[in-house]
């Protein structure tokens, strides 16, 4: 049986009161809707009386007024809680609400776990299915390639080393049709093995292969198609993957988002990744604040020039602090870490990192891994350009060093093996930009411990 939908309406004084009243009556006349209250969010053009009492009487529902000229985001949230609201219905419009204000309302409403609707839109909080029978965490992000897999690898290795026995469940747009277990803890995942997988038609650079190779733990690969503005996916088999995660030999599950899509599984704690390289409005506007508010720990990635200036990093940190004051924030950069010894070798380095940081990464590799980088390509995700770049340098290289992403297997690994090169894969390690931030490893262990406490307290 369908439950009654308790609504909170957003109204304004730019509408003539009888018009708003008709809209509320129309909603209330529907059997499944109960308008439990209204928030007067501003506007005086057609306002004849500005008392909460008169408005409440005329509209037939409790009304609260904005106390100042800005949109009363806090009153909307407090009324949602007070009246146990299911849906916020927007009966206002320009000029009181513009797009940025509506997104801000949407983030506040979705954060309360309810829907925000207007005449031609409906936003819903991301699905969170309650499946897990062991402690779990989520790693989600505000965009594509901002380092979820890199951080997930760092987290899994760290907690594995500390005997928490994690497994990782990843979903990707190249993931398998049935959730697939990869025993990273047992399998020897070599370049030849990955190439064999790729030749069977599998996306062998998919996130769960990367996780398994980089972290040497059990991973479960899932797929997803599409991603909504607030992080919902159109299709995924991650629910099945979560059930599998309950059964496998591990004590803690790490769910990894894909792009800006959020794993649809209810977990005990969440880490939100924010890319300092992203346009600032993607972080501070649209559904960036929603994702940031979901995090119990916020890791800012790519915090260096040319992706982000000091000023931009400070602005993002300040914004995060304002909207999610309880979550620790740690600003980081990534540095490459080859999985095998490449000292003394002539290396061709393939990455998806932007051209602008290439020189920094090359210097870092040469200094820390005593190799000679004789050529690089940042075209790992563009097969024709990658092939062209590889041809230029392959004759002089001993080793193909590549991230395990995009065309790393079907092009980089394949062509390198054919040319007689050794293939070594390369991880990306998050490193805090200075020591004013909380210690990354300790903060992650604290988060994992509180996820375990949270799980234990719910049993
Ligand atoms: N110093 C750096 N500066 C900028 N980008 C870097 C740097 N080092 C590595 N990168 C890039 O950061 C990205 C991290 O990718 P990763 O797969 O971890 O992100 P993701 O958020 O999991 O991506 P997806 O959305 O595909 O799941 C890679 O493209 C990598 O090349
Ligand atoms: O298909 C996958 O597993 C990932 C990784 O793809 P590549 O990095 O290998 O392209 O794609 P996602 O949908 O998360 O962007």
GROMACS .gro file of C-alpha atoms in nm, residues 16-451:
model
  436
   16UNK     CA    1  -0.062   3.651  -0.509
   17UNK     CA    2  -0.167   3.461  -0.197
   18UNK     CA    3  -0.491   3.311  -0.342
   19UNK     CA    4  -0.284   3.161  -0.626
   20UNK     CA    5  -0.048   2.988  -0.383
   21UNK     CA    6  -0.352   2.884  -0.179
   22UNK     CA    7  -0.507   2.719  -0.488
   23UNK     CA    8  -0.185   2.526  -0.553
   24UNK     CA    9  -0.170   2.399  -0.195
   25UNK     CA   10  -0.539   2.301  -0.206
   26UNK     CA   11  -0.476   2.116  -0.533
   27UNK     CA   12  -0.199   1.915  -0.368
   28UNK     CA   13  -0.402   1.853  -0.054
   29UNK     CA   14  -0.698   1.730  -0.257
   30UNK     CA   15  -0.487   1.440  -0.381
   31UNK     CA   16  -0.548   1.146  -0.152
   32UNK     CA   17  -0.186   1.043  -0.124
   33UNK     CA   18  -0.057   1.390  -0.036
   34UNK     CA   19  -0.068   1.571   0.296
   35UNK     CA   20   0.077   1.921   0.292
   36UNK     CA   21   0.215   1.946   0.643
   37UNK     CA   22   0.359   2.295   0.624
   38UNK     CA   23   0.502   2.575   0.412
   39UNK     CA   24   0.811   2.792   0.426
   40UNK     CA   25   0.778   3.148   0.306
   41UNK     CA   26   1.111   3.195   0.135
   42UNK     CA   27   1.090   3.564   0.045
   43UNK     CA   28   0.937   3.818  -0.194
   44UNK     CA   29   0.709   4.109  -0.126
   45UNK     CA   30   0.563   4.208  -0.462
   46UNK     CA   31   0.214   4.071  -0.398
   47UNK     CA   32   0.241   4.045  -0.024
   48UNK     CA   33  -0.041   4.221   0.165
   49UNK     CA   34   0.020   4.084   0.508
   50UNK     CA   35   0.347   3.949   0.632
   51UNK     CA   36   0.251   3.767   0.949
   52UNK     CA   37   0.307   3.394   0.986
   53UNK     CA   38  -0.038   3.367   1.153
   54UNK     CA   39  -0.234   3.520   0.863
   55UNK     CA   40  -0.045   3.310   0.612
   56UNK     CA   41  -0.096   2.994   0.813
   57UNK     CA   42  -0.469   3.066   0.842
   58UNK     CA   43  -0.512   3.143   0.474
   59UNK     CA   44  -0.310   2.850   0.346
   60UNK     CA   45  -0.454   2.613   0.605
   61UNK     CA   46  -0.108   2.481   0.700
   62UNK     CA   47   0.163   2.599   0.941
   63UNK     CA   48   0.385   2.858   0.770
   64UNK     CA   49   0.728   2.978   0.879
   65UNK     CA   50   0.880   3.299   0.747
   66UNK     CA   51   1.235   3.379   0.641
   67UNK     CA   52   1.385   3.600   0.906
   68UNK     CA   53   1.617   3.783   0.669
   69UNK     CA   54   1.635   3.840   0.294
   70UNK     CA   55   1.829   3.523   0.207
   71UNK     CA   56   1.663   3.188   0.143
   72UNK     CA   57   1.599   3.027   0.486
   73UNK     CA   58   1.782   2.700   0.418
   74UNK     CA   59   1.796   2.630   0.793
   75UNK     CA   60   1.419   2.676   0.837
   76UNK     CA   61   1.352   2.438   0.547
   77UNK     CA   62   1.568   2.175   0.719
   78UNK     CA   63   1.415   2.231   1.063
   79UNK     CA   64   1.060   2.205   0.924
   80UNK     CA   65   1.152   1.884   0.737
   81UNK     CA   66   1.260   1.739   1.070
   82UNK     CA   67   0.973   1.884   1.274
   83UNK     CA   68   0.699   1.752   1.045
   84UNK     CA   69   0.871   1.434   0.929
   85UNK     CA   70   0.848   1.545   0.567
   86UNK     CA   71   0.887   1.311   0.266
   87UNK     CA   72   0.896   1.567  -0.015
   88UNK     CA   73   0.977   1.935  -0.047
   89UNK     CA   74   0.756   2.083  -0.321
   90UNK     CA   75   0.881   2.406  -0.474
   91UNK     CA   76   0.589   2.641  -0.554
   92UNK     CA   77   0.819   2.942  -0.586
   93UNK     CA   78   1.011   3.065  -0.891
   94UNK     CA   79   1.234   3.340  -1.025
   95UNK     CA   80   1.318   3.600  -0.905
   96UNK     CA   81   1.318   3.455  -0.554
   97UNK     CA   82   1.490   3.137  -0.661
   98UNK     CA   83   1.759   3.115  -0.926
   99UNK     CA   84   1.946   2.801  -1.036
  100UNK     CA   85   2.227   2.823  -0.775
  101UNK     CA   86   1.976   2.875  -0.491
  102UNK     CA   87   1.768   2.582  -0.611
  103UNK     CA   88   2.075   2.357  -0.617
  104UNK     CA   89   2.157   2.473  -0.266
  105UNK     CA   90   1.805   2.384  -0.153
  106UNK     CA   91   1.830   2.051  -0.337
  107UNK     CA   92   2.154   1.962  -0.154
  108UNK     CA   93   2.003   2.049   0.188
  109UNK     CA   94   1.685   1.852   0.115
  110UNK     CA   95   1.861   1.545  -0.028
  111UNK     CA   96   2.090   1.548   0.270
  112UNK     CA   97   1.784   1.496   0.488
  113UNK     CA   98   1.722   1.181   0.284
  114UNK     CA   99   1.408   1.312   0.110
  115UNK     CA  100   1.304   1.436  -0.237
  116UNK     CA  101   1.296   1.787  -0.379
  117UNK     CA  102   1.040   1.850  -0.650
  118UNK     CA  103   0.916   2.136  -0.866
  119UNK     CA  104   0.688   2.162  -1.168
  120UNK     CA  105   0.945   2.012  -1.407
  121UNK     CA  106   1.204   1.848  -1.186
  122UNK     CA  107   1.246   1.589  -0.915
  123UNK     CA  108   1.570   1.512  -0.733
  124UNK     CA  109   1.601   1.218  -0.502
  125UNK     CA  110   1.867   1.115  -0.254
  126UNK     CA  111   2.086   0.835  -0.377
  127UNK     CA  112   1.957   0.482  -0.302
  128UNK     CA  113   2.126   0.318  -0.005
  129UNK     CA  114   2.025  -0.047   0.019
  130UNK     CA  115   2.069  -0.204   0.359
  131UNK     CA  116   2.250  -0.525   0.269
  132UNK     CA  117   2.573  -0.540   0.461
  133UNK     CA  118   2.624  -0.792   0.736
  134UNK     CA  119   2.975  -0.674   0.813
  135UNK     CA  120   3.124  -0.328   0.872
  136UNK     CA  121   3.165  -0.129   0.554
  137UNK     CA  122   3.280   0.203   0.419
  138UNK     CA  123   3.219   0.393   0.093
  139UNK     CA  124   3.468   0.590  -0.113
  140UNK     CA  125   3.282   0.834  -0.336
  141UNK     CA  126   3.388   1.134  -0.535
  142UNK     CA  127   3.279   1.457  -0.696
  143UNK     CA  128   3.402   1.353  -1.043
  144UNK     CA  129   3.578   1.119  -1.284
  145UNK     CA  130   3.949   1.038  -1.239
  146UNK     CA  131   4.000   1.234  -0.921
  147UNK     CA  132   4.160   0.940  -0.744
  148UNK     CA  133   3.893   0.715  -0.590
  149UNK     CA  134   4.072   0.401  -0.706
  150UNK     CA  135   4.410   0.536  -0.596
  151UNK     CA  136   4.274   0.624  -0.251
  152UNK     CA  137   4.079   0.299  -0.229
  153UNK     CA  138   4.405   0.111  -0.295
  154UNK     CA  139   4.582   0.316  -0.027
  155UNK     CA  140   4.299   0.252   0.222
  156UNK     CA  141   4.284  -0.123   0.150
  157UNK     CA  142   4.658  -0.174   0.181
  158UNK     CA  143   4.668   0.026   0.503
  159UNK     CA  144   4.383  -0.155   0.671
  160UNK     CA  145   4.495  -0.493   0.538
  161UNK     CA  146   4.838  -0.430   0.695
  162UNK     CA  147   4.659  -0.348   1.020
  163UNK     CA  148   4.476  -0.684   1.010
  164UNK     CA  149   4.124  -0.558   0.932
  165UNK     CA  150   4.095  -0.807   0.641
  166UNK     CA  151   3.918  -0.587   0.386
  167UNK     CA  152   3.765  -0.666   0.049
  168UNK     CA  153   3.684  -0.407  -0.218
  169UNK     CA  154   3.370  -0.386  -0.428
  170UNK     CA  155   3.409  -0.160  -0.732
  171UNK     CA  156   3.164  -0.070  -1.006
  172UNK     CA  157   3.273   0.053  -1.346
  173UNK     CA  158   3.132   0.131  -1.686
  174UNK     CA  159   3.348  -0.155  -1.811
  175UNK     CA  160   3.264  -0.394  -1.526
  176UNK     CA  161   3.137  -0.753  -1.562
  177UNK     CA  162   2.773  -0.852  -1.617
  178UNK     CA  163   2.781  -1.075  -1.308
  179UNK     CA  164   2.979  -0.963  -1.001
  180UNK     CA  165   3.322  -1.117  -1.036
  181UNK     CA  166   3.556  -1.214  -0.754
  182UNK     CA  167   3.925  -1.156  -0.818
  183UNK     CA  168   4.146  -1.318  -0.557
  184UNK     CA  169   4.413  -1.049  -0.557
  185UNK     CA  170   4.546  -1.202  -0.235
  186UNK     CA  171   4.629  -1.533  -0.414
  187UNK     CA  172   4.651  -1.471  -0.789
  188UNK     CA  173   4.967  -1.367  -0.962
  189UNK     CA  174   4.833  -1.086  -1.178
  190UNK     CA  175   5.094  -1.048  -1.451
  191UNK     CA  176   5.080  -0.839  -1.767
  192UNK     CA  177   5.038  -1.160  -1.972
  193UNK     CA  178   4.751  -1.272  -1.751
  194UNK     CA  179   4.577  -0.935  -1.793
  195UNK     CA  180   4.632  -0.947  -2.168
  196UNK     CA  181   4.470  -1.291  -2.178
  197UNK     CA  182   4.170  -1.148  -1.992
  198UNK     CA  183   4.155  -0.856  -2.232
  199UNK     CA  184   4.167  -1.089  -2.531
  200UNK     CA  185   3.858  -1.265  -2.395
  201UNK     CA  186   3.680  -0.930  -2.434
  202UNK     CA  187   3.704  -0.827  -2.068
  203UNK     CA  188   3.800  -0.470  -1.966
  204UNK     CA  189   4.115  -0.592  -1.789
  205UNK     CA  190   4.203  -0.241  -1.669
  206UNK     CA  191   3.869  -0.219  -1.488
  207UNK     CA  192   3.881  -0.082  -1.136
  208UNK     CA  193   3.856  -0.417  -0.957
  209UNK     CA  194   4.156  -0.550  -1.151
  210UNK     CA  195   4.347  -0.235  -1.062
  211UNK     CA  196   4.246  -0.272  -0.695
  212UNK     CA  197   4.341  -0.641  -0.692
  213UNK     CA  198   4.679  -0.577  -0.852
  214UNK     CA  199   4.772  -0.270  -0.648
  215UNK     CA  200   4.645  -0.393  -0.311
  216UNK     CA  201   4.669  -0.771  -0.338
  217UNK     CA  202   4.335  -0.823  -0.168
  218UNK     CA  203   4.009  -0.986  -0.269
  219UNK     CA  204   3.806  -0.759  -0.494
  220UNK     CA  205   3.459  -0.789  -0.643
  221UNK     CA  206   3.400  -0.627  -0.980
  222UNK     CA  207   3.057  -0.491  -1.068
  223UNK     CA  208   2.925  -0.271  -1.346
  224UNK     CA  209   2.717   0.040  -1.369
  225UNK     CA  210   2.559   0.233  -1.649
  226UNK     CA  211   2.485   0.602  -1.627
  227UNK     CA  212   2.506   0.844  -1.341
  228UNK     CA  213   2.247   1.097  -1.231
  229UNK     CA  214   2.325   1.446  -1.110
  230UNK     CA  215   2.302   1.345  -0.744
  231UNK     CA  216   2.494   1.019  -0.794
  232UNK     CA  217   2.226   0.755  -0.863
  233UNK     CA  218   2.313   0.500  -1.133
  234UNK     CA  219   2.072   0.378  -1.400
  235UNK     CA  220   2.181   0.017  -1.377
  236UNK     CA  221   2.421  -0.172  -1.156
  237UNK     CA  222   2.482  -0.519  -1.018
  238UNK     CA  223   2.646  -0.379  -0.706
  239UNK     CA  224   2.360  -0.501  -0.484
  240UNK     CA  225   2.451  -0.855  -0.592
  241UNK     CA  226   2.816  -0.764  -0.538
  242UNK     CA  227   2.732  -0.650  -0.183
  243UNK     CA  228   2.561  -0.983  -0.109
  244UNK     CA  229   2.869  -1.161  -0.236
  245UNK     CA  230   3.085  -0.938  -0.014
  246UNK     CA  231   2.885  -1.062   0.286
  247UNK     CA  232   2.982  -1.419   0.200
  248UNK     CA  233   3.351  -1.387   0.115
  249UNK     CA  234   3.633  -1.436   0.360
  250UNK     CA  235   3.684  -1.076   0.474
  251UNK     CA  236   3.587  -0.871   0.777
  252UNK     CA  237   3.528  -0.531   0.624
  253UNK     CA  238   3.392  -0.414   0.288
  254UNK     CA  239   3.507  -0.108   0.096
  255UNK     CA  240   3.265   0.016  -0.171
  256UNK     CA  241   3.420   0.228  -0.443
  257UNK     CA  242   3.223   0.483  -0.646
  258UNK     CA  243   3.272   0.534  -1.017
  259UNK     CA  244   3.302   0.881  -1.167
  260UNK     CA  245   3.064   1.094  -0.958
  261UNK     CA  246   2.824   0.800  -0.916
  262UNK     CA  247   2.772   0.681  -0.559
  263UNK     CA  248   2.759   0.312  -0.461
  264UNK     CA  249   2.391   0.240  -0.380
  265UNK     CA  250   2.478   0.045  -0.065
  266UNK     CA  251   2.426   0.167   0.291
  267UNK     CA  252   2.761   0.168   0.470
  268UNK     CA  253   2.883   0.272   0.814
  269UNK     CA  254   3.114   0.556   0.709
  270UNK     CA  255   3.199   0.746   0.395
  271UNK     CA  256   3.508   0.911   0.251
  272UNK     CA  257   3.436   1.181  -0.006
  273UNK     CA  258   3.706   1.269  -0.256
  274UNK     CA  259   3.707   1.615  -0.406
  275UNK     CA  260   3.933   1.698  -0.700
  276UNK     CA  261   4.101   2.035  -0.658
  277UNK     CA  262   4.150   2.016  -1.036
  278UNK     CA  263   3.773   2.035  -1.094
  279UNK     CA  264   3.603   2.362  -1.182
  280UNK     CA  265   3.530   2.527  -0.846
  281UNK     CA  266   3.157   2.552  -0.922
  282UNK     CA  267   3.141   2.172  -0.958
  283UNK     CA  268   3.261   2.145  -0.600
  284UNK     CA  269   3.075   2.437  -0.442
  285UNK     CA  270   2.762   2.425  -0.660
  286UNK     CA  271   2.524   2.180  -0.828
  287UNK     CA  272   2.537   1.853  -0.625
  288UNK     CA  273   2.897   1.898  -0.506
  289UNK     CA  274   2.782   2.005  -0.155
  290UNK     CA  275   2.554   1.697  -0.133
  291UNK     CA  276   2.847   1.464  -0.192
  292UNK     CA  277   3.068   1.664   0.044
  293UNK     CA  278   2.805   1.647   0.320
  294UNK     CA  279   2.789   1.268   0.287
  295UNK     CA  280   3.158   1.237   0.383
  296UNK     CA  281   3.288   1.155   0.731
  297UNK     CA  282   3.635   1.233   0.596
  298UNK     CA  283   3.710   1.457   0.298
  299UNK     CA  284   4.023   1.399   0.092
  300UNK     CA  285   4.108   1.677  -0.149
  301UNK     CA  286   4.320   1.543  -0.437
  302UNK     CA  287   4.539   1.700  -0.709
  303UNK     CA  288   4.629   1.993  -0.482
  304UNK     CA  289   4.912   2.137  -0.690
  305UNK     CA  290   4.982   2.360  -0.986
  306UNK     CA  291   4.886   2.362  -1.267
  307UNK     CA  292   4.560   2.188  -1.158
  308UNK     CA  293   4.497   2.407  -0.855
  309UNK     CA  294   4.650   2.725  -0.712
  310UNK     CA  295   4.703   2.772  -0.336
  311UNK     CA  296   4.418   3.019  -0.341
  312UNK     CA  297   4.179   2.770  -0.504
  313UNK     CA  298   4.277   2.497  -0.256
  314UNK     CA  299   4.217   2.737   0.036
  315UNK     CA  300   3.875   2.836  -0.105
  316UNK     CA  301   3.769   2.473  -0.145
  317UNK     CA  302   3.889   2.383   0.205
  318UNK     CA  303   3.702   2.680   0.352
  319UNK     CA  304   3.385   2.582   0.169
  320UNK     CA  305   3.407   2.219   0.288
  321UNK     CA  306   3.471   2.332   0.644
  322UNK     CA  307   3.161   2.552   0.630
  323UNK     CA  308   2.921   2.287   0.504
  324UNK     CA  309   3.065   1.981   0.677
  325UNK     CA  310   3.244   2.112   0.987
  326UNK     CA  311   3.273   1.771   1.157
  327UNK     CA  312   3.467   1.598   0.881
  328UNK     CA  313   3.847   1.615   0.881
  329UNK     CA  314   3.988   1.754   0.553
  330UNK     CA  315   4.319   1.634   0.412
  331UNK     CA  316   4.463   1.793   0.098
  332UNK     CA  317   4.686   1.569  -0.110
  333UNK     CA  318   4.879   1.517  -0.433
  334UNK     CA  319   4.944   1.189  -0.615
  335UNK     CA  320   5.286   1.049  -0.688
  336UNK     CA  321   5.358   0.738  -0.900
  337UNK     CA  322   5.486   0.415  -0.747
  338UNK     CA  323   5.600   0.137  -0.982
  339UNK     CA  324   5.506  -0.207  -0.852
  340UNK     CA  325   5.842  -0.356  -0.953
  341UNK     CA  326   6.205  -0.249  -0.952
  342UNK     CA  327   6.283  -0.029  -1.254
  343UNK     CA  328   6.620   0.103  -1.141
  344UNK     CA  329   6.878   0.142  -1.416
  345UNK     CA  330   6.614   0.087  -1.688
  346UNK     CA  331   6.512   0.299  -1.985
  347UNK     CA  332   6.144   0.354  -1.928
  348UNK     CA  333   5.848   0.454  -2.143
  349UNK     CA  334   5.585   0.595  -1.905
  350UNK     CA  335   5.213   0.595  -1.989
  351UNK     CA  336   4.963   0.779  -1.775
  352UNK     CA  337   4.618   0.936  -1.775
  353UNK     CA  338   4.750   1.229  -1.570
  354UNK     CA  339   4.727   1.566  -1.743
  355UNK     CA  340   5.012   1.685  -1.965
  356UNK     CA  341   5.078   1.973  -1.723
  357UNK     CA  342   5.213   1.748  -1.443
  358UNK     CA  343   5.405   1.512  -1.670
  359UNK     CA  344   5.746   1.674  -1.601
  360UNK     CA  345   5.690   1.662  -1.225
  361UNK     CA  346   5.598   1.292  -1.241
  362UNK     CA  347   5.900   1.213  -1.460
  363UNK     CA  348   6.138   1.393  -1.223
  364UNK     CA  349   5.983   1.213  -0.927
  365UNK     CA  350   6.018   0.871  -1.092
  366UNK     CA  351   6.378   0.931  -1.201
  367UNK     CA  352   6.479   1.062  -0.858
  368UNK     CA  353   6.299   0.805  -0.645
  369UNK     CA  354   6.323   0.496  -0.864
  370UNK     CA  355   6.664   0.559  -1.025
  371UNK     CA  356   6.540   0.499  -1.378
  372UNK     CA  357   6.566   0.700  -1.699
  373UNK     CA  358   6.235   0.803  -1.850
  374UNK     CA  359   6.307   0.812  -2.223
  375UNK     CA  360   5.952   0.898  -2.325
  376UNK     CA  361   5.611   0.964  -2.179
  377UNK     CA  362   5.257   0.968  -2.303
  378UNK     CA  363   4.953   1.110  -2.129
  379UNK     CA  364   4.729   0.952  -2.393
  380UNK     CA  365   4.654   0.629  -2.209
  381UNK     CA  366   4.284   0.686  -2.265
  382UNK     CA  367   4.312   0.763  -2.638
  383UNK     CA  368   4.411   0.451  -2.829
  384UNK     CA  369   4.526   0.606  -3.163
  385UNK     CA  370   4.733   0.878  -2.991
  386UNK     CA  371   4.874   0.627  -2.743
  387UNK     CA  372   4.991   0.403  -3.029
  388UNK     CA  373   5.153   0.700  -3.204
  389UNK     CA  374   5.334   0.807  -2.885
  390UNK     CA  375   5.449   0.454  -2.810
  391UNK     CA  376   5.596   0.409  -3.158
  392UNK     CA  377   5.816   0.716  -3.105
  393UNK     CA  378   5.988   0.576  -2.797
  394UNK     CA  379   5.954   0.198  -2.793
  395UNK     CA  380   6.279   0.118  -2.975
  396UNK     CA  381   6.484   0.281  -2.700
  397UNK     CA  382   6.291   0.147  -2.399
  398UNK     CA  383   6.346  -0.161  -2.179
  399UNK     CA  384   6.032  -0.117  -1.974
  400UNK     CA  385   5.678  -0.001  -2.038
  401UNK     CA  386   5.559   0.161  -1.713
  402UNK     CA  387   5.185   0.216  -1.716
  403UNK     CA  388   4.894   0.290  -1.489
  404UNK     CA  389   4.635   0.011  -1.505
  405UNK     CA  390   4.360   0.217  -1.666
  406UNK     CA  391   4.185   0.276  -1.994
  407UNK     CA  392   4.397   0.127  -2.280
  408UNK     CA  393   4.673   0.004  -2.046
  409UNK     CA  394   4.614  -0.362  -2.132
  410UNK     CA  395   4.466  -0.384  -2.482
  411UNK     CA  396   4.715  -0.132  -2.627
  412UNK     CA  397   5.005  -0.043  -2.395
  413UNK     CA  398   5.064  -0.394  -2.258
  414UNK     CA  399   4.997  -0.570  -2.587
  415UNK     CA  400   5.223  -0.351  -2.802
  416UNK     CA  401   5.496  -0.348  -2.538
  417UNK     CA  402   5.500  -0.728  -2.503
  418UNK     CA  403   5.507  -0.764  -2.882
  419UNK     CA  404   5.806  -0.531  -2.895
  420UNK     CA  405   5.985  -0.737  -2.628
  421UNK     CA  406   5.956  -0.482  -2.344
  422UNK     CA  407   5.894  -0.569  -1.980
  423UNK     CA  408   5.564  -0.431  -1.855
  424UNK     CA  409   5.547  -0.280  -1.507
  425UNK     CA  410   5.231  -0.127  -1.365
  426UNK     CA  411   5.229   0.186  -1.159
  427UNK     CA  412   5.016   0.293  -0.863
  428UNK     CA  413   4.927   0.651  -0.760
  429UNK     CA  414   4.995   0.723  -0.393
  430UNK     CA  415   4.815   1.008  -0.211
  431UNK     CA  416   5.052   1.230  -0.012
  432UNK     CA  417   4.931   1.522   0.209
  433UNK     CA  418   5.062   1.854   0.079
  434UNK     CA  419   5.213   1.953   0.415
  435UNK     CA  420   5.216   1.847   0.779
  436UNK     CA  421   4.949   2.090   0.898
  437UNK     CA  422   4.688   1.828   0.806
  438UNK     CA  423   4.589   1.533   1.024
  439UNK     CA  424   4.796   1.221   0.954
  440UNK     CA  425   4.630   1.044   0.658
  441UNK     CA  426   4.688   0.687   0.778
  442UNK     CA  427   4.578   0.756   1.137
  443UNK     CA  428   4.269   0.941   1.018
  444UNK     CA  429   4.170   0.650   0.793
  445UNK     CA  430   4.224   0.397   1.074
  446UNK     CA  431   4.007   0.614   1.304
  447UNK     CA  432   3.733   0.623   1.041
  448UNK     CA  433   3.750   0.245   0.996
  449UNK     CA  434   3.732   0.195   1.374
  450UNK     CA  435   3.428   0.420   1.397
  451UNK     CA  436   3.267   0.229   1.107
   0.00000   0.00000   0.00000
